[in-house]
Structures are given as structure tokens and as C-alpha cells.
């Protein structure tokens, strides 16, 4: 790798603790200077301890050391979706230079055209939901990568169909105990996180009644966990209503809101609890990494991940099944997936090693990216066939055209 920090690309333009941890864990594992970049600027500088810059402007003409896409469910994200999730998004947000928000093409930018590019912990099967032109650009990005690891089997099968070399590996956040060990013992607490749309469906009062009625939660302090404050994530307002309803219905119980937005402190809240219940994928990953019992509510992304990497603990759970799921979680071995941490560490170290390239590595990369650009151009041409030629117009004799023009300017 040539000089300069590694540019980490991720969803840093919004407050979602899992996306932020993807970058923080990556930074600490590889132990190198990094620059934080996202599709647009955002409001997370205070959570990362450094400025987040928009990569289209950063990469346009400033040479980078290397580019590392830190992961997440990036495949199916559109520009409109990215802006909707960005808590600072306005009609004036600059999206120039963006093809796909997170699956950038290094060859598109002068500063990254010949730089190493790795992708880790990505979920990319959502590309299948994109419009054909957007999907073609996403495929081109992945073809340009020097190394790719994906975190779920469906993404792996898709890359196999495309003939893109890759590795299936657990999410890098499983490595969190390596870079952020937690020594405190487990508290008599259950950490609960529910997406805003699910809280709204259940109603805050209904969720409060459920949490106070599950026998397995009796005697546990309930701690409401905000996974993300950006639009479309969790609702602090809903949680406030849940807490008020719970205290009214169960005055002898204990419930509180976890106030911190620091990603590591949020992880500690999970690591020191006895049980996790939630819809967040990274909530489950963190509880698995620290050996905490866990119940994942029914979310397809979480279901797919848990079925492959962490099947011993309940997942795909409907709210009506929560009592049984909690009982099963406490019966199962909470340490069943802690071994994934070492796999995640080994994968990140492998990718970091690839950045220390030999001097002759640039030629194959340039050839591969040139071939990818040619293929993308062909795909785009096929998706946008040239317009049919206009039928020939009858020619009007010159004398008749002159007469018409003269009549149009003469007084009537």
C-alpha cells in the first residue's frame, strides 16, 4: 500500500450503532491510520472522534492510500433510500458523483483509480432489488475489488453466479471483544430494542404489557436500547411511552432508557446484561460475541444471518412467541457462537495484509478494472439502446418556404 491513511467507506452519515461499530472495530483491528468517508457528510463526527467527509469529493482528485468498504447491508440501498435515512438530508444534499451510495467504483475517481480496494462484512444480495442500470453499476464495483468477504450465504451465492471471487465470513463486529474487552460481570438486566415501525404496530402500551408479562423476564431490569436515531430506525419517543406505560402497569418493576449514543458504551450495555431481545442484527452479533443469551425478533436479514452463523439461539421470533423464546434462550448455551470472534479477526487481518501489495500488483488490478469498465459500458449500452432514427420529413420546395416566411412578416 502506498502512503496515506486507509479510507473507510460506510454509512457514517447517520447514527446507527451497528454501522459505526463496523468502522470502529475495523480501525482497531488493522491498527492503521484511517479516514472516515461516507456518501455525504453527516452528524456522527462526535461519535467517531473524527470528521466524516463525502467520498465523491474526497476521492475526486486526492490520492488515497487504500479504500476499505467496511460492510453492512449495502447492496439494495438506493440514493433515495440513503438520503431518507440520513438525519441531515435535505433537498440541497449533494449527490453528484454517486452511482451507488456504498458500492463505489474505484476507477470512477482519480484518487482511487489504481488504489487497493477491499470489501468486508457486506450483505449485497439486495442488488437484485435495484433497477437494472443501478444493479450493473453495483456489479462493476464488486468486480473492481481486490478482495471481498460477504457475511451471508445468499450474498455468497449471488457472487458465485456473477463469477466474482470472494469469501463467506462472519461479520467483523464479532471481533469486538478483541478490541474492546468487557470485564464487568453480567447484571440482572434484559436489553430490549425494537424498530420504530414494530413499536408502532404493537403500540407502546402493548409492548410494555408484553415485557411485564413474560415470566422469564421477572426480576430483570428492563433497559430500552436505541440502536439508531436516524429516520427509519428506532424511536426514542416510542420508548418514552413504553417506559411510562410499563411503570404504570408494573410499579414494582424496573425499566429505563439507555441514554448513551457512544457505540462502545452501547455494546457494553449488551455485554453486561443477561439477555438481549431485539430486531437489530448487530445487537445479536454483540450478544453472541460476549456470550449473552439472545432472542432475535422476526427480521429477514437477521433470520438469514442467525440461521447460518448462530442457530442455537432463538431467531425469527414473533411477538406472540416471546415467552417460549425467552425460556429457550436461557436453556441454550450462550457461548455457542463466541468462536466466530476469532474467525472475524482472522478475516480482517487477511484483508489488511492484502493492502501491503508488492510493486507489481498494480498491473493486474489495472487490467481487471479496465475490463470491468468495458463490460459496464456494454451493459449500459444494452440497457439504453439508441433511439430509432426519426422518419424522414417531406422536403418543402425552397420557393414555397420563402413565400411562407414573407407572408408571416407582412401586415395583414
Coordinates of C-alpha atoms in Angstrom, one line a residue:
X1 CA 0.0 0.0 0.0
X2 CA 1.3 3.4 -0.9
X3 CA 1.5 6.1 1.8
X4 CA -1.6 7.7 3.4
X5 CA -4.4 6.5 5.6
X6 CA -6.9 3.9 4.7
X7 CA -10.2 5.4 3.7
X8 CA -13.0 3.6 5.4
X9 CA -16.3 3.8 3.5
X10 CA -19.5 3.2 5.3
X11 CA -22.9 4.5 6.5
X12 CA -21.3 7.1 8.7
X13 CA -23.6 9.9 7.6
X14 CA -26.2 8.7 10.1
X15 CA -26.4 7.5 13.7
X16 CA -26.8 3.7 13.6
X17 CA -24.6 2.0 16.2
X18 CA -24.0 -1.1 14.1
X19 CA -22.7 0.8 11.1
X20 CA -20.5 2.9 13.3
X21 CA -19.1 -0.2 15.0
X22 CA -18.2 -1.8 11.7
X23 CA -15.8 1.0 11.1
X24 CA -14.5 1.3 14.7
X25 CA -13.8 -2.4 15.0
X26 CA -12.1 -2.4 11.6
X27 CA -9.9 0.6 12.6
X28 CA -8.8 -1.0 15.8
X29 CA -8.2 -4.5 14.3
X30 CA -6.0 -3.2 11.5
X31 CA -4.2 -0.7 13.6
X32 CA -3.5 1.8 10.9
X33 CA -4.5 5.5 10.4
X34 CA -7.9 5.8 8.8
X35 CA -10.0 8.5 7.2
X36 CA -13.8 8.3 7.6
X37 CA -15.8 8.7 4.4
X38 CA -19.5 8.3 3.5
X39 CA -21.7 9.1 0.5
X40 CA -22.5 12.5 2.1
X41 CA -21.5 14.4 5.2
X42 CA -23.4 13.6 8.3
X43 CA -23.8 14.2 12.0
X44 CA -21.6 11.4 13.5
X45 CA -18.3 13.2 13.9
X46 CA -18.7 13.3 17.7
X47 CA -19.4 9.5 17.8
X48 CA -16.4 8.6 15.7
X49 CA -14.0 11.2 17.1
X50 CA -13.1 12.4 13.7
X51 CA -14.5 14.2 10.7
X52 CA -16.7 12.3 8.2
X53 CA -16.1 13.5 4.7
X54 CA -18.1 12.8 1.5
X55 CA -16.1 10.4 -0.6
X56 CA -17.1 11.7 -4.0
X57 CA -15.4 14.9 -3.3
X58 CA -12.6 13.3 -1.3
X59 CA -11.7 10.8 -3.9
X60 CA -12.2 13.1 -6.9
X61 CA -8.6 14.2 -7.1
X62 CA -6.9 13.4 -3.7
X63 CA -4.8 10.2 -3.9
X64 CA -5.8 7.7 -1.3
X65 CA -3.7 5.0 0.4
X66 CA -6.4 2.3 0.0
X67 CA -10.2 2.0 0.2
X68 CA -11.9 -0.3 2.6
X69 CA -15.7 -0.8 2.4
X70 CA -16.5 -1.8 6.0
X71 CA -19.7 -3.7 5.3
X72 CA -23.4 -3.7 6.2
X73 CA -26.5 -4.4 4.2
X74 CA -25.3 -2.2 1.4
X75 CA -26.5 -4.0 -1.8
X76 CA -30.0 -2.8 -2.0
X77 CA -29.6 0.8 -0.8
X78 CA -30.5 3.4 -3.4
X79 CA -29.6 7.1 -3.4
X80 CA -33.2 8.0 -2.3
X81 CA -33.0 5.4 0.5
X82 CA -29.7 6.7 1.7
X83 CA -31.0 10.3 1.8
X84 CA -34.1 9.1 3.6
X85 CA -32.0 7.5 6.4
X86 CA -29.6 10.5 6.6
X87 CA -30.9 12.6 9.5
X88 CA -29.4 15.7 7.9
X89 CA -30.7 15.1 4.4
X90 CA -32.3 18.0 2.6
X91 CA -33.2 18.8 -0.9
X92 CA -29.9 20.5 -1.2
X93 CA -27.8 17.4 -0.3
X94 CA -25.1 17.0 -3.0
X95 CA -25.3 13.6 -4.7
X96 CA -23.1 14.4 -7.6
X97 CA -20.5 11.7 -8.3
X98 CA -22.7 9.0 -6.7
X99 CA -23.6 5.9 -8.6
X100 CA -24.4 3.6 -5.7
X101 CA -24.2 5.1 -2.2
X102 CA -21.8 2.5 -0.8
X103 CA -20.7 0.2 -3.6
X104 CA -18.4 2.7 -5.1
X105 CA -16.3 2.0 -8.2
X106 CA -12.6 3.0 -7.5
X107 CA -12.0 3.6 -11.3
X108 CA -14.6 6.3 -11.2
X109 CA -12.3 8.6 -9.2
X110 CA -8.8 9.9 -10.0
X111 CA -7.8 9.4 -6.3
X112 CA -8.7 5.7 -6.2
X113 CA -8.4 4.5 -9.8
X114 CA -5.3 2.4 -9.1
X115 CA -5.6 2.0 -5.3
X116 CA -6.3 -1.2 -3.4
X117 CA -10.0 -1.8 -2.7
X118 CA -11.3 -4.4 -0.2
X119 CA -14.9 -5.2 0.8
X120 CA -15.6 -6.8 4.2
X121 CA -18.8 -8.0 6.1
X122 CA -21.1 -6.9 3.3
X123 CA -24.6 -8.1 2.5
X124 CA -25.0 -7.5 -1.2
X125 CA -28.0 -9.7 -2.3
X126 CA -30.2 -6.6 -2.1
X127 CA -28.7 -5.7 -5.5
X128 CA -31.3 -7.9 -7.0
X129 CA -34.0 -5.3 -6.0
X130 CA -32.3 -2.5 -7.8
X131 CA -33.2 -1.2 -11.3
X132 CA -31.1 -2.8 -14.0
X133 CA -28.8 0.2 -14.5
X134 CA -28.1 0.6 -10.8
X135 CA -27.5 -3.2 -10.4
X136 CA -25.0 -3.1 -13.3
X137 CA -23.0 -0.3 -11.5
X138 CA -23.1 -2.3 -8.3
X139 CA -21.7 -5.4 -10.0
X140 CA -19.0 -3.3 -11.6
X141 CA -17.9 -2.1 -8.2
X142 CA -17.6 -5.6 -6.9
X143 CA -15.6 -6.7 -10.0
X144 CA -13.1 -4.0 -9.2
X145 CA -12.4 -5.1 -5.7
X146 CA -9.1 -6.8 -4.8
X147 CA -10.8 -8.9 -2.2
X148 CA -14.3 -9.4 -0.9
X149 CA -15.9 -11.1 2.1
X150 CA -19.6 -11.3 2.5
X151 CA -21.5 -12.2 5.7
X152 CA -24.5 -14.3 4.5
X153 CA -24.9 -17.3 2.2
X154 CA -27.4 -15.5 -0.1
X155 CA -24.8 -12.9 -1.0
X156 CA -22.2 -15.6 -1.5
X157 CA -24.4 -17.5 -3.9
X158 CA -25.1 -14.3 -5.9
X159 CA -21.4 -13.6 -6.3
X160 CA -20.8 -17.1 -7.4
X161 CA -23.4 -16.6 -10.1
X162 CA -21.5 -13.5 -11.2
X163 CA -18.2 -15.3 -11.2
X164 CA -16.8 -12.8 -8.5
X165 CA -14.2 -14.4 -6.2
X166 CA -15.0 -13.9 -2.5
X167 CA -15.0 -15.4 0.9
X168 CA -18.0 -16.1 3.2
X169 CA -17.0 -14.9 6.7
X170 CA -18.8 -13.7 9.9
X171 CA -19.4 -10.0 10.4
X172 CA -16.3 -8.2 11.7
X173 CA -18.3 -6.9 14.8
X174 CA -17.9 -10.4 16.2
X175 CA -14.3 -9.4 16.8
X176 CA -15.4 -6.6 19.2
X177 CA -14.2 -8.4 22.4
X178 CA -10.7 -8.5 20.9
X179 CA -10.5 -4.7 20.6
X180 CA -12.9 -3.8 23.5
X181 CA -12.8 -6.4 26.2
X182 CA -15.5 -6.1 28.9
X183 CA -14.6 -7.4 32.3
X184 CA -17.7 -6.5 34.3
X185 CA -19.9 -9.3 35.3
X186 CA -23.4 -9.8 34.0
X187 CA -26.2 -7.7 35.5
X188 CA -29.7 -8.8 36.2
X189 CA -30.9 -6.9 33.1
X190 CA -32.6 -7.6 29.8
X191 CA -31.7 -5.2 26.9
X192 CA -34.7 -4.6 24.6
X193 CA -34.6 -3.0 21.2
X194 CA -37.5 -2.8 18.7
X195 CA -37.7 -0.9 15.4
X196 CA -40.0 2.1 15.4
X197 CA -42.4 0.5 12.9
X198 CA -42.7 -2.5 15.1
X199 CA -43.2 -0.5 18.2
X200 CA -45.9 1.4 16.4
X201 CA -47.6 -1.8 15.3
X202 CA -47.6 -3.2 18.8
X203 CA -48.3 0.2 20.4
X204 CA -46.0 1.3 23.2
X205 CA -48.6 0.2 25.8
X206 CA -48.9 -3.2 24.2
X207 CA -45.1 -3.6 24.2
X208 CA -44.9 -2.5 27.9
X209 CA -47.6 -5.1 28.8
X210 CA -45.8 -7.8 27.0
X211 CA -42.4 -7.1 28.7
X212 CA -44.0 -7.2 32.1
X213 CA -45.9 -10.4 31.4
X214 CA -43.2 -12.7 30.2
X215 CA -42.3 -15.0 33.1
X216 CA -38.7 -15.4 32.1
X217 CA -38.1 -11.6 32.4
X218 CA -39.4 -11.5 36.0
X219 CA -36.9 -9.9 38.3
X220 CA -34.8 -8.5 35.4
X221 CA -34.3 -4.8 35.0
X222 CA -35.6 -3.8 31.5
X223 CA -33.2 -1.5 29.6
X224 CA -34.6 0.0 26.4
X225 CA -31.9 0.2 23.7
X226 CA -31.8 2.8 20.9
X227 CA -29.9 1.1 18.0
X228 CA -30.2 4.2 15.8
X229 CA -31.7 7.6 15.9
X230 CA -31.8 8.2 12.1
X231 CA -35.2 8.1 10.4
X232 CA -36.4 4.6 9.8
X233 CA -34.5 3.2 12.8
X234 CA -35.7 3.3 16.5
X235 CA -38.0 5.9 18.2
X236 CA -36.9 7.4 21.5
X237 CA -40.4 8.9 21.7
X238 CA -41.9 5.5 21.5
X239 CA -39.6 4.2 24.1
X240 CA -40.5 7.0 26.5
X241 CA -44.2 5.9 26.1
X242 CA -43.2 2.3 26.7
X243 CA -41.4 3.2 29.9
X244 CA -44.4 5.3 31.1
X245 CA -46.9 2.5 30.4
X246 CA -44.6 -0.1 32.0
X247 CA -44.3 1.9 35.2
X248 CA -48.0 2.4 35.4
X249 CA -48.8 -1.2 34.8
X250 CA -45.9 -2.8 36.7
X251 CA -45.0 -0.3 39.5
X252 CA -42.8 -2.9 41.2
X253 CA -40.7 -3.4 38.1
X254 CA -37.6 -1.6 36.8
X255 CA -37.3 0.0 33.4
X256 CA -35.1 2.7 31.9
X257 CA -33.8 4.1 28.7
X258 CA -30.1 3.6 27.9
X259 CA -29.1 7.2 27.3
X260 CA -25.7 6.9 25.6
X261 CA -25.0 7.2 21.9
X262 CA -21.4 6.1 22.2
X263 CA -21.2 2.8 20.1
X264 CA -18.8 1.1 22.6
X265 CA -20.9 2.0 25.6
X266 CA -23.9 0.6 23.8
X267 CA -22.0 -2.6 23.2
X268 CA -21.1 -2.7 26.9
X269 CA -24.7 -2.4 27.9
X270 CA -25.4 -5.7 25.9
X271 CA -22.2 -7.4 27.1
X272 CA -23.1 -6.9 30.7
X273 CA -26.7 -8.0 30.5
X274 CA -28.2 -11.5 30.9
X275 CA -30.4 -11.3 27.8
X276 CA -30.8 -9.5 24.5
X277 CA -34.2 -9.1 22.8
X278 CA -34.3 -7.1 19.6
X279 CA -34.6 -6.6 15.9
X280 CA -31.0 -5.3 15.3
X281 CA -28.6 -7.7 13.6
X282 CA -25.6 -6.2 15.4
X283 CA -27.4 -6.4 18.7
X284 CA -27.4 -10.2 18.2
X285 CA -23.8 -10.3 16.9
X286 CA -22.6 -8.4 20.0
X287 CA -24.5 -10.6 22.4
X288 CA -23.1 -13.7 20.6
X289 CA -19.6 -12.3 20.8
X290 CA -19.8 -11.7 24.6
X291 CA -21.7 -14.9 25.4
X292 CA -25.0 -13.3 26.3
X293 CA -28.3 -15.1 25.8
X294 CA -30.2 -13.7 22.9
X295 CA -33.6 -13.6 21.2
X296 CA -34.0 -12.0 17.7
X297 CA -37.4 -10.9 16.6
X298 CA -38.6 -11.7 13.1
X299 CA -36.5 -9.7 10.6
X300 CA -35.4 -11.4 7.3
X301 CA -31.9 -10.0 7.4
X302 CA -31.3 -11.2 10.9
X303 CA -33.0 -14.5 10.3
X304 CA -30.7 -15.3 7.4
X305 CA -27.6 -14.4 9.4
X306 CA -28.6 -16.3 12.5
X307 CA -29.6 -19.4 10.6
X308 CA -26.1 -19.8 9.2
X309 CA -23.8 -18.5 12.0
X310 CA -25.8 -18.6 15.2
X311 CA -28.6 -21.1 15.0
X312 CA -28.6 -22.3 18.6
X313 CA -30.3 -19.2 20.0
X314 CA -33.9 -18.2 19.1
X315 CA -34.4 -16.1 15.9
X316 CA -37.3 -15.3 13.6
X317 CA -39.4 -14.9 16.8
X318 CA -42.9 -13.4 16.6
X319 CA -44.0 -11.3 19.5
X320 CA -46.7 -13.9 20.4
X321 CA -43.9 -16.5 20.8
X322 CA -41.7 -14.3 23.1
X323 CA -42.4 -16.2 26.3
X324 CA -41.3 -19.6 24.8
X325 CA -38.3 -17.9 23.1
X326 CA -37.0 -16.4 26.3
X327 CA -37.3 -19.8 28.0
X328 CA -35.4 -21.5 25.2
X329 CA -32.7 -18.8 25.2
X330 CA -31.9 -19.3 28.9
X331 CA -31.8 -23.1 28.3
X332 CA -29.3 -22.8 25.3
X333 CA -25.6 -22.3 25.6
X334 CA -24.8 -18.6 25.4
X335 CA -21.2 -19.3 24.4
X336 CA -22.3 -21.3 21.3
X337 CA -21.1 -18.6 18.8
X338 CA -18.2 -17.0 20.6
X339 CA -15.8 -18.8 18.3
X340 CA -16.9 -16.6 15.5
X341 CA -14.8 -13.8 17.0
X342 CA -11.5 -15.5 16.0
X343 CA -12.8 -16.1 12.5
X344 CA -13.7 -12.5 12.1
X345 CA -10.3 -11.4 13.4
X346 CA -8.5 -13.7 11.0
X347 CA -10.5 -12.5 8.1
X348 CA -9.9 -8.8 8.8
X349 CA -6.1 -9.5 9.2
X350 CA -6.1 -11.3 5.9
X351 CA -7.7 -8.3 4.1
X352 CA -5.3 -5.9 5.8
X353 CA -2.3 -7.9 4.6
X354 CA -3.6 -7.6 1.0
X355 CA -3.1 -3.8 1.3
X356 CA 0.6 -4.3 1.6
X357 CA 1.0 -5.0 -2.0
X358 CA 4.1 -5.8 -4.0
X359 CA 5.1 -3.3 -6.6
X360 CA 3.9 -5.5 -9.5
X361 CA 0.3 -5.7 -8.1
X362 CA -0.9 -2.6 -9.9
X363 CA -0.7 -4.1 -13.4
X364 CA -3.2 -6.9 -12.9
X365 CA -5.5 -4.5 -11.0
X366 CA -5.4 -2.0 -13.8
X367 CA -6.2 -4.7 -16.3
X368 CA -9.1 -6.1 -14.2
X369 CA -10.6 -2.6 -13.8
X370 CA -10.3 -1.8 -17.4
X371 CA -12.1 -5.0 -18.3
X372 CA -14.8 -4.2 -15.8
X373 CA -15.3 -0.7 -17.3
X374 CA -15.6 -2.2 -20.8
X375 CA -18.2 -4.7 -19.5
X376 CA -20.1 -2.0 -17.7
X377 CA -20.2 0.2 -20.8
X378 CA -21.5 -2.8 -22.8
X379 CA -24.2 -3.5 -20.2
X380 CA -25.3 0.2 -20.1
X381 CA -25.5 0.3 -23.9
X382 CA -27.7 -2.8 -23.9
X383 CA -29.9 -1.3 -21.2
X384 CA -30.2 2.0 -23.1
X385 CA -30.5 1.1 -26.8
X386 CA -30.1 4.0 -29.2
X387 CA -33.4 5.8 -30.1
X388 CA -34.8 4.8 -33.5
X389 CA -34.0 7.4 -36.2
X390 CA -36.7 9.9 -36.9
X391 CA -38.6 9.2 -40.1
X392 CA -37.6 11.5 -43.0
X393 CA -39.6 14.7 -43.2
X394 CA -41.0 15.7 -46.6
X395 CA -38.9 18.4 -48.2
X396 CA -40.7 21.7 -48.9
X397 CA -39.5 23.4 -52.0
X398 CA -37.4 26.4 -51.3
X399 CA -39.7 28.9 -53.2
X400 CA -42.7 27.8 -51.1
X401 CA -40.7 28.2 -47.8
X402 CA -39.7 31.7 -48.9
X403 CA -43.3 32.6 -49.7
X404 CA -44.5 31.3 -46.3
X405 CA -41.8 33.3 -44.5
X406 CA -42.7 36.5 -46.3
X407 CA -46.4 36.1 -45.6
X408 CA -45.6 35.6 -41.9
X409 CA -44.0 39.0 -41.6
X410 CA -46.2 41.1 -43.9
X411 CA -49.0 43.1 -42.4
X412 CA -52.5 41.6 -42.8

